[in-house]
């Protein structure tokens, strides 16, 4: 996975609202995906967002 963007550590930017942190983080990852230009980076950010959304849904 050497194609991972260097600034992929978004979780530090969470709002502090434990009820919606996963959604906030996923939203930020999707924003990065929308700004990305290559397919691998877009897929990486979409997968990251998906993991946080699944985590939220499973709570």
XYZ file of N, CA and C in Angstrom:
177
model
N 0.821 -1.203 0.000
C 0.000 0.000 0.000
C 0.856 1.255 0.000
N 1.826 1.292 -0.828
C 2.684 2.462 -0.895
C 1.982 3.634 -1.562
N 0.808 3.409 -2.136
C 0.069 4.474 -2.798
C -0.768 5.304 -1.829
N -0.690 5.004 -0.546
C -1.498 5.741 0.421
C -1.025 7.184 0.514
N -1.963 8.131 0.448
C -1.602 9.530 0.607
C -0.982 9.777 1.979
N -0.035 10.666 2.024
C 0.692 10.940 3.266
C -0.218 11.563 4.321
N -1.156 12.406 3.909
C -2.013 13.114 4.870
C -3.303 12.359 5.156
N -3.243 11.050 5.189
C -4.439 10.236 5.354
C -4.952 10.180 6.794
N -4.248 10.736 7.726
C -4.633 10.646 9.134
C -5.643 11.721 9.523
N -6.866 11.562 9.087
C -7.926 12.523 9.382
C -8.527 12.361 10.777
N -8.527 11.179 11.397
C -9.238 11.024 12.663
C -8.919 12.068 13.739
N -7.761 12.689 13.696
C -7.429 13.734 14.661
C -8.336 14.954 14.504
N -9.004 15.082 13.371
C -9.846 16.236 13.085
C -11.288 16.030 13.535
N -11.552 14.983 14.269
C -12.921 14.685 14.692
C -13.467 15.809 15.552
N -14.782 15.912 15.619
C -15.438 17.029 16.287
C -15.448 16.921 17.800
N -15.235 15.740 18.325
C -15.332 15.559 19.764
C -16.708 15.066 20.186
N -17.656 15.072 19.262
C -18.987 14.545 19.531
C -18.940 13.047 19.248
N -18.834 12.254 20.291
C -18.627 10.821 20.112
C -19.778 10.141 19.380
N -20.948 10.762 19.337
C -22.082 10.161 18.644
C -21.931 10.228 17.123
N -21.221 11.227 16.636
C -21.135 11.412 15.183
C -19.706 11.514 14.668
N -18.715 11.203 15.476
C -17.325 11.291 15.025
C -17.077 10.484 13.761
N -17.596 9.265 13.687
C -17.366 8.431 12.520
C -17.921 9.076 11.254
N -19.089 9.698 11.369
C -19.696 10.357 10.211
C -18.863 11.559 9.793
N -18.401 12.334 10.749
C -17.565 13.495 10.449
C -16.278 13.083 9.753
N -15.652 12.040 10.257
C -14.400 11.561 9.663
C -14.662 11.039 8.247
N -15.727 10.274 8.071
C -16.068 9.749 6.743
C -16.318 10.888 5.763
N -17.003 11.912 6.212
C -17.286 13.073 5.369
C -15.982 13.743 4.933
N -15.032 13.854 5.850
C -13.751 14.470 5.521
C -12.979 13.619 4.513
N -13.027 12.302 4.671
C -12.370 11.418 3.704
C -13.025 11.545 2.327
N -14.352 11.636 2.281
C -15.033 11.783 0.997
C -14.686 13.113 0.339
N -14.488 14.143 1.135
C -14.058 15.433 0.607
C -12.693 15.323 -0.041
N -11.795 14.583 0.605
C -10.471 14.368 0.026
C -10.568 13.540 -1.253
N -11.473 12.567 -1.275
C -11.669 11.750 -2.480
C -12.154 12.622 -3.631
N -13.036 13.564 -3.345
C -13.579 14.438 -4.381
C -12.504 15.353 -4.965
N -11.479 15.661 -4.184
C -10.401 16.539 -4.650
C -9.263 15.773 -5.316
N -9.221 14.478 -5.129
C -8.127 13.671 -5.674
C -8.252 13.574 -7.191
N -7.115 13.329 -7.834
C -7.115 13.272 -9.290
C -6.821 11.886 -9.840
N -6.199 11.025 -9.065
C -5.919 9.685 -9.598
C -6.825 8.651 -8.933
N -7.143 7.621 -9.687
C -8.122 6.625 -9.267
C -7.732 5.902 -7.987
N -6.466 5.562 -7.815
C -6.030 4.838 -6.623
C -6.238 5.676 -5.361
N -5.943 6.954 -5.431
C -6.135 7.836 -4.274
C -7.618 7.977 -3.958
N -8.427 8.126 -4.975
C -9.878 8.236 -4.776
C -10.402 6.977 -4.087
N -10.007 5.821 -4.596
C -10.451 4.560 -3.997
C -9.982 4.429 -2.559
N -8.756 4.859 -2.283
C -8.227 4.789 -0.924
C -9.113 5.600 0.031
N -9.414 6.837 -0.341
C -10.226 7.687 0.529
C -11.658 7.160 0.665
N -12.219 6.629 -0.397
C -13.573 6.072 -0.325
C -13.594 4.859 0.607
N -12.555 4.020 0.536
C -12.480 2.862 1.448
C -12.372 3.326 2.898
N -11.548 4.353 3.136
C -11.399 4.866 4.492
C -12.746 5.377 5.010
N -13.447 6.129 4.187
C -14.764 6.645 4.580
C -15.716 5.495 4.874
N -15.698 4.487 4.024
C -16.576 3.337 4.206
C -16.334 2.629 5.521
N -15.075 2.505 5.908
C -14.760 1.843 7.176
C -15.374 2.598 8.349
N -15.312 3.914 8.317
C -15.884 4.692 9.419
C -17.405 4.643 9.417
N -18.022 4.609 8.246
C -19.476 4.513 8.185
C -19.964 3.161 8.683
N -19.248 2.099 8.340
C -19.604 0.765 8.834
C -19.440 0.723 10.350
N -18.380 1.319 10.847
C -18.148 1.368 12.289
C -19.324 2.056 12.998
N -19.780 3.173 12.422
C -20.908 3.904 13.005
C -22.174 3.063 12.960
N -22.421 2.422 11.832
C -23.643 1.633 11.669
C -23.672 0.430 12.599
N -22.507 -0.082 12.957
C -22.436 -1.269 13.809
C -22.472 -0.957 15.301
N -22.493 0.320 15.668
C -22.502 0.673 17.100
C -23.807 0.293 17.748
